[in-house]
Amino acid sequence: MKFHVLTFGCQMNAADSGWLGESLKAMGWEESGVDDAQVYIVNTCSVREKPEQKLYSLLGRLAERLESDPDMFCAVGGCVAQQAGVKLWNRFGFVRLVFGTDGIAQVPQALLRLTAEPKLRLSLLDFTQSYVERESALPQAAASPRAFVNIMQGCDNFCAYCIVPYVRGRQKSRRAAAVLHECTALAQSGVKEVTLLGQNVNSYGLDASGDGTSFADLLRAVAAVPGIERIRFTTSHPKDLAGEVIAAFRELPKLCPSLHLPVQSGSDRVLKRMGRKYTSAAYLAKVDALRRACPDISLSTDFIVGFPGETEEDFQDTLALMRRVVFDGSFSFAYCDRPGTASIKMEPKVSDTVKSRRLAELQALQNEQQEAMLQRMIGVRKMVLVDGPGARRGSDDPAWTGRDEAGFVVNFAAPAVPSLAGRIVPVRITQAKKHSLWGEALP
Ligand code: SF4
């Protein structure tokens, strides 16, 4: 069977799709281009604008091909499938499987059944009480020296603008032994860097599904896995970032000095309406503690501008927080109503014009701070985990590309023999571009 996976959304969705692809290949299926597939798997995301309409237009484009051949079909999973559910069946006859994030473990077997029983349709939308382990589906030799490892599913926080707890269910931690087993297998296949993934990794273990291991304990255990040289994690909720985890940045040399810590707003009034359960002062206290533990830590964040009720003064508080912290990067969005969230009912809404102006102002400040930070890197020695040859190979282009300790892309020239892919190489930065660094390998 030839299959093609289309993925939208976050790193967790990308990791889920990666696992699905490997599982299907382990069953003897063949991954193909979009025009040759017999089975399409669409892994959806509700975070971006108009996700349901986007899915419908994608299915509309696939319809011509799928409706002409009864042996071909489509499976739709992820957050939009969880929301739209069997509505998708009624609209598109070729959608024969809908699955939520808790149903992913059963998807390969469900697809096998569907190929054997052409009239069957299946739904895997139930939420589970605990993390459902998936069968291991790791390639013998890793395609990349970096890998994602899911450590939990779902979220208990119910931030006013977010749909995740409704579509991914309540928080369920994976057992530490399973996480460590996967990290060990990844290291044996050539992976050197793991990113531990979850909606709120800082509350790992604090749910009935966990085995009592705290997130700080898990970090220490992963750091002890032979062959794993670098550890990252995402996403972190500031209110749950424990002192022990902050201390881990000082204590664990393998824990990369970088942290994505979404603040969303610098205004306490807006943070309260968002249901974030911390103040800007509490956030700044954590930033200060992180910088005491790890002076070189690279911090990035998320912002939402124009949340309902956000005044000009609230927005100025956000800019003030940005100036105080100086983030190395940020993802920023203009607030947009999402069906099913609490904030859809909140008033007054901020006009599109004001939202666009505030977003542009915030992004201009972010660009200024990021450019200054990249300029400061010139002359600095970095340790780069090499992904492989650089994309462009002209005479002035770099031969290799990888990421430094903080996660920035570094392109650099170096002799091609032997291959540097998967190695950690010292590089001196010689040039800063808009979003990446360029340098040369050191002996
Ligand atoms: S912490 Fe808040 S924003 Fe993050 S997934 Fe949970 S509810 Fe959504």
mmCIF file of N, CA and C in Angstrom, residues 180-248:
data_model
loop_
_atom_site.group_PDB
_atom_site.id
_atom_site.type_symbol
_atom_site.label_atom_id
_atom_site.label_comp_id
_atom_site.label_asym_id
_atom_site.label_seq_id
_atom_site.Cartn_x
_atom_site.Cartn_y
_atom_site.Cartn_z
ATOM 1 N N LEU A 180 12.533 6.511 28.782
ATOM 2 C CA LEU A 180 13.967 6.176 28.796
ATOM 3 C C LEU A 180 14.293 5.078 27.791
ATOM 4 N N HIS A 181 13.368 4.140 27.641
ATOM 5 C CA HIS A 181 13.564 3.063 26.672
ATOM 6 C C HIS A 181 13.658 3.666 25.269
ATOM 7 N N GLU A 182 12.756 4.604 24.973
ATOM 8 C CA GLU A 182 12.773 5.231 23.636
ATOM 9 C C GLU A 182 14.057 6.051 23.434
ATOM 10 N N CYS A 183 14.476 6.787 24.471
ATOM 11 C CA CYS A 183 15.705 7.593 24.345
ATOM 12 C C CYS A 183 16.912 6.693 24.105
ATOM 13 N N THR A 184 16.946 5.550 24.801
ATOM 14 C CA THR A 184 18.068 4.615 24.631
ATOM 15 C C THR A 184 18.079 4.067 23.199
ATOM 16 N N ALA A 185 16.892 3.683 22.711
ATOM 17 C CA ALA A 185 16.816 3.138 21.341
ATOM 18 C C ALA A 185 17.222 4.220 20.329
ATOM 19 N N LEU A 186 16.801 5.447 20.575
ATOM 20 C CA LEU A 186 17.176 6.539 19.655
ATOM 21 C C LEU A 186 18.686 6.734 19.661
ATOM 22 N N ALA A 187 19.289 6.731 20.854
ATOM 23 C CA ALA A 187 20.747 6.915 20.940
ATOM 24 C C ALA A 187 21.451 5.792 20.174
ATOM 25 N N GLN A 188 20.931 4.569 20.304
ATOM 26 C CA GLN A 188 21.574 3.444 19.605
ATOM 27 C C GLN A 188 21.436 3.561 18.090
ATOM 28 N N SER A 189 20.398 4.289 17.647
ATOM 29 C CA SER A 189 20.232 4.442 16.198
ATOM 30 C C SER A 189 21.002 5.658 15.666
ATOM 31 N N GLY A 190 21.709 6.379 16.544
ATOM 32 C CA GLY A 190 22.550 7.497 16.087
ATOM 33 C C GLY A 190 22.062 8.872 16.506
ATOM 34 N N VAL A 191 20.945 8.934 17.242
ATOM 35 C CA VAL A 191 20.440 10.245 17.679
ATOM 36 C C VAL A 191 21.305 10.774 18.827
ATOM 37 N N LYS A 192 21.652 12.076 18.757
ATOM 38 C CA LYS A 192 22.459 12.677 19.823
ATOM 39 C C LYS A 192 21.666 13.690 20.651
ATOM 40 N N GLU A 193 20.589 14.204 20.041
ATOM 41 C CA GLU A 193 19.833 15.251 20.747
ATOM 42 C C GLU A 193 18.356 14.872 20.796
ATOM 43 N N VAL A 194 17.766 14.905 22.000
ATOM 44 C CA VAL A 194 16.324 14.651 22.094
ATOM 45 C C VAL A 194 15.629 15.899 22.624
ATOM 46 N N THR A 195 14.436 16.154 22.076
ATOM 47 C CA THR A 195 13.568 17.204 22.604
ATOM 48 C C THR A 195 12.371 16.510 23.230
ATOM 49 N N LEU A 196 12.206 16.688 24.537
ATOM 50 C CA LEU A 196 11.079 16.077 25.242
ATOM 51 C C LEU A 196 9.855 16.953 25.012
ATOM 52 N N LEU A 197 8.778 16.321 24.542
ATOM 53 C CA LEU A 197 7.615 17.085 24.082
ATOM 54 C C LEU A 197 6.375 16.857 24.926
ATOM 55 N N GLY A 198 5.631 17.926 25.123
ATOM 56 C CA GLY A 198 4.319 17.831 25.777
ATOM 57 C C GLY A 198 3.690 19.212 25.753
ATOM 58 N N GLN A 199 2.388 19.296 26.030
ATOM 59 C CA GLN A 199 1.744 20.624 26.041
ATOM 60 C C GLN A 199 2.241 21.442 27.216
ATOM 61 N N ASN A 200 2.600 20.768 28.294
ATOM 62 C CA ASN A 200 3.091 21.473 29.484
ATOM 63 C C ASN A 200 4.035 20.541 30.221
ATOM 64 N N VAL A 201 5.254 20.426 29.717
ATOM 65 C CA VAL A 201 6.176 19.414 30.255
ATOM 66 C C VAL A 201 6.521 19.665 31.723
ATOM 67 N N ASN A 202 6.389 20.911 32.180
ATOM 68 C CA ASN A 202 6.753 21.201 33.569
ATOM 69 C C ASN A 202 5.823 20.542 34.578
ATOM 70 N N SER A 203 4.633 20.133 34.129
ATOM 71 C CA SER A 203 3.773 19.425 35.073
ATOM 72 C C SER A 203 3.802 17.918 34.792
ATOM 73 N N TYR A 204 4.828 17.475 34.070
ATOM 74 C CA TYR A 204 5.004 16.039 33.819
ATOM 75 C C TYR A 204 4.952 15.279 35.156
ATOM 76 N N GLY A 205 4.245 14.184 35.170
ATOM 77 C CA GLY A 205 4.204 13.315 36.349
ATOM 78 C C GLY A 205 3.156 13.714 37.371
ATOM 79 N N LEU A 206 2.612 14.936 37.257
ATOM 80 C CA LEU A 206 1.646 15.401 38.259
ATOM 81 C C LEU A 206 0.220 15.032 37.855
ATOM 82 N N ASP A 207 0.009 13.818 37.435
ATOM 83 C CA ASP A 207 -1.337 13.365 37.069
ATOM 84 C C ASP A 207 -1.414 11.871 37.354
ATOM 85 N N ALA A 208 -2.639 11.353 37.311
ATOM 86 C CA ALA A 208 -2.837 9.958 37.727
ATOM 87 C C ALA A 208 -2.122 8.974 36.813
ATOM 88 N N SER A 209 -1.826 9.396 35.596
ATOM 89 C CA SER A 209 -1.196 8.496 34.627
ATOM 90 C C SER A 209 0.307 8.362 34.861
ATOM 91 N N GLY A 210 0.906 9.327 35.579
ATOM 92 C CA GLY A 210 2.360 9.303 35.798
ATOM 93 C C GLY A 210 2.741 8.221 36.804
ATOM 94 N N ASP A 211 4.062 7.983 36.925
ATOM 95 C CA ASP A 211 4.518 6.944 37.857
ATOM 96 C C ASP A 211 5.252 7.548 39.054
ATOM 97 N N GLY A 212 5.046 8.849 39.285
ATOM 98 C CA GLY A 212 5.665 9.496 40.444
ATOM 99 C C GLY A 212 6.976 10.183 40.108
ATOM 100 N N THR A 213 7.490 9.979 38.879
ATOM 101 C CA THR A 213 8.729 10.641 38.479
ATOM 102 C C THR A 213 8.426 12.103 38.183
ATOM 103 N N SER A 214 9.189 13.025 38.762
ATOM 104 C CA SER A 214 8.968 14.449 38.461
ATOM 105 C C SER A 214 9.691 14.800 37.161
ATOM 106 N N PHE A 215 9.411 15.979 36.628
ATOM 107 C CA PHE A 215 10.077 16.361 35.385
ATOM 108 C C PHE A 215 11.592 16.516 35.601
ATOM 109 N N ALA A 216 11.973 17.079 36.752
ATOM 110 C CA ALA A 216 13.417 17.231 37.025
ATOM 111 C C ALA A 216 14.080 15.848 37.099
ATOM 112 N N ASP A 217 13.395 14.883 37.735
ATOM 113 C CA ASP A 217 13.944 13.505 37.798
ATOM 114 C C ASP A 217 14.092 12.927 36.392
ATOM 115 N N LEU A 218 13.085 13.188 35.571
ATOM 116 C CA LEU A 218 13.121 12.652 34.200
ATOM 117 C C LEU A 218 14.317 13.254 33.438
ATOM 118 N N LEU A 219 14.531 14.562 33.602
ATOM 119 C CA LEU A 219 15.669 15.202 32.918
ATOM 120 C C LEU A 219 16.981 14.542 33.344
ATOM 121 N N ARG A 220 17.117 14.308 34.650
ATOM 122 C CA ARG A 220 18.353 13.677 35.141
ATOM 123 C C ARG A 220 18.507 12.273 34.550
ATOM 124 N N ALA A 221 17.391 11.537 34.468
ATOM 125 C CA ALA A 221 17.463 10.162 33.953
ATOM 126 C C ALA A 221 17.807 10.155 32.460
ATOM 127 N N VAL A 222 17.224 11.089 31.700
ATOM 128 C CA VAL A 222 17.530 11.141 30.259
ATOM 129 C C VAL A 222 18.999 11.544 30.068
ATOM 130 N N ALA A 223 19.480 12.445 30.935
ATOM 131 C CA ALA A 223 20.883 12.880 30.819
ATOM 132 C C ALA A 223 21.846 11.718 31.061
ATOM 133 N N ALA A 224 21.373 10.685 31.774
ATOM 134 C CA ALA A 224 22.254 9.542 32.057
ATOM 135 C C ALA A 224 22.234 8.501 30.938
ATOM 136 N N VAL A 225 21.422 8.701 29.903
ATOM 137 C CA VAL A 225 21.359 7.716 28.809
ATOM 138 C C VAL A 225 22.625 7.851 27.950
ATOM 139 N N PRO A 226 23.409 6.769 27.838
ATOM 140 C CA PRO A 226 24.645 6.851 27.040
ATOM 141 C C PRO A 226 24.329 7.204 25.586
ATOM 142 N N GLY A 227 25.093 8.121 25.019
ATOM 143 C CA GLY A 227 24.910 8.499 23.604
ATOM 144 C C GLY A 227 24.062 9.741 23.437
ATOM 145 N N ILE A 228 23.195 10.053 24.390
ATOM 146 C CA ILE A 228 22.425 11.303 24.298
ATOM 147 C C ILE A 228 23.331 12.432 24.798
ATOM 148 N N GLU A 229 23.617 13.380 23.904
ATOM 149 C CA GLU A 229 24.554 14.459 24.251
ATOM 150 C C GLU A 229 23.840 15.765 24.571
ATOM 151 N N ARG A 230 22.617 15.907 24.031
ATOM 152 C CA ARG A 230 21.902 17.168 24.221
ATOM 153 C C ARG A 230 20.438 16.890 24.529
ATOM 154 N N ILE A 231 19.892 17.683 25.446
ATOM 155 C CA ILE A 231 18.469 17.542 25.799
ATOM 156 C C ILE A 231 17.822 18.927 25.718
ATOM 157 N N ARG A 232 16.646 18.964 25.106
ATOM 158 C CA ARG A 232 15.802 20.168 25.127
ATOM 159 C C ARG A 232 14.412 19.724 25.552
ATOM 160 N N PHE A 233 13.550 20.692 25.851
ATOM 161 C CA PHE A 233 12.151 20.345 26.130
ATOM 162 C C PHE A 233 11.246 21.505 25.772
ATOM 163 N N THR A 234 10.031 21.176 25.432
ATOM 164 C CA THR A 234 9.030 22.171 25.101
ATOM 165 C C THR A 234 7.654 21.504 25.131
ATOM 166 N N THR A 235 6.581 22.158 25.530
ATOM 167 C CA THR A 235 6.453 23.548 25.913
ATOM 168 C C THR A 235 6.353 23.662 27.429
ATOM 169 N N SER A 236 6.724 24.816 27.949
ATOM 170 C CA SER A 236 6.735 25.020 29.394
ATOM 171 C C SER A 236 5.679 26.034 29.783
ATOM 172 N N HIS A 237 4.926 25.741 30.815
ATOM 173 C CA HIS A 237 4.031 26.763 31.375
ATOM 174 C C HIS A 237 4.792 27.455 32.504
ATOM 175 N N PRO A 238 4.909 28.788 32.464
ATOM 176 C CA PRO A 238 5.712 29.475 33.485
ATOM 177 C C PRO A 238 5.290 29.150 34.921
ATOM 178 N N LYS A 239 3.990 28.988 35.157
ATOM 179 C CA LYS A 239 3.563 28.764 36.548
ATOM 180 C C LYS A 239 4.076 27.425 37.087
ATOM 181 N N ASP A 240 4.368 26.485 36.204
ATOM 182 C CA ASP A 240 4.792 25.148 36.643
ATOM 183 C C ASP A 240 6.298 24.924 36.546
ATOM 184 N N LEU A 241 7.039 25.953 36.164
ATOM 185 C CA LEU A 241 8.496 25.778 36.031
ATOM 186 C C LEU A 241 9.105 25.733 37.444
ATOM 187 N N ALA A 242 9.459 24.533 37.881
ATOM 188 C CA ALA A 242 9.898 24.338 39.269
ATOM 189 C C ALA A 242 11.350 24.762 39.460
ATOM 190 N N GLY A 243 11.690 25.118 40.711
ATOM 191 C CA GLY A 243 13.063 25.489 41.058
ATOM 192 C C GLY A 243 14.043 24.385 40.701
ATOM 193 N N GLU A 244 13.602 23.133 40.856
ATOM 194 C CA GLU A 244 14.472 21.987 40.555
ATOM 195 C C GLU A 244 14.811 21.927 39.063
ATOM 196 N N VAL A 245 13.840 22.334 38.232
ATOM 197 C CA VAL A 245 14.083 22.326 36.778
ATOM 198 C C VAL A 245 15.006 23.488 36.422
ATOM 199 N N ILE A 246 14.796 24.635 37.061
ATOM 200 C CA ILE A 246 15.699 25.771 36.832
ATOM 201 C C ILE A 246 17.124 25.357 37.232
ATOM 202 N N ALA A 247 17.251 24.689 38.371
ATOM 203 C CA ALA A 247 18.583 24.253 38.833
ATOM 204 C C ALA A 247 19.208 23.260 37.859
ATOM 205 N N ALA A 248 18.370 22.486 37.166
ATOM 206 C CA ALA A 248 18.902 21.495 36.216
ATOM 207 C C ALA A 248 19.715 22.170 35.110
#
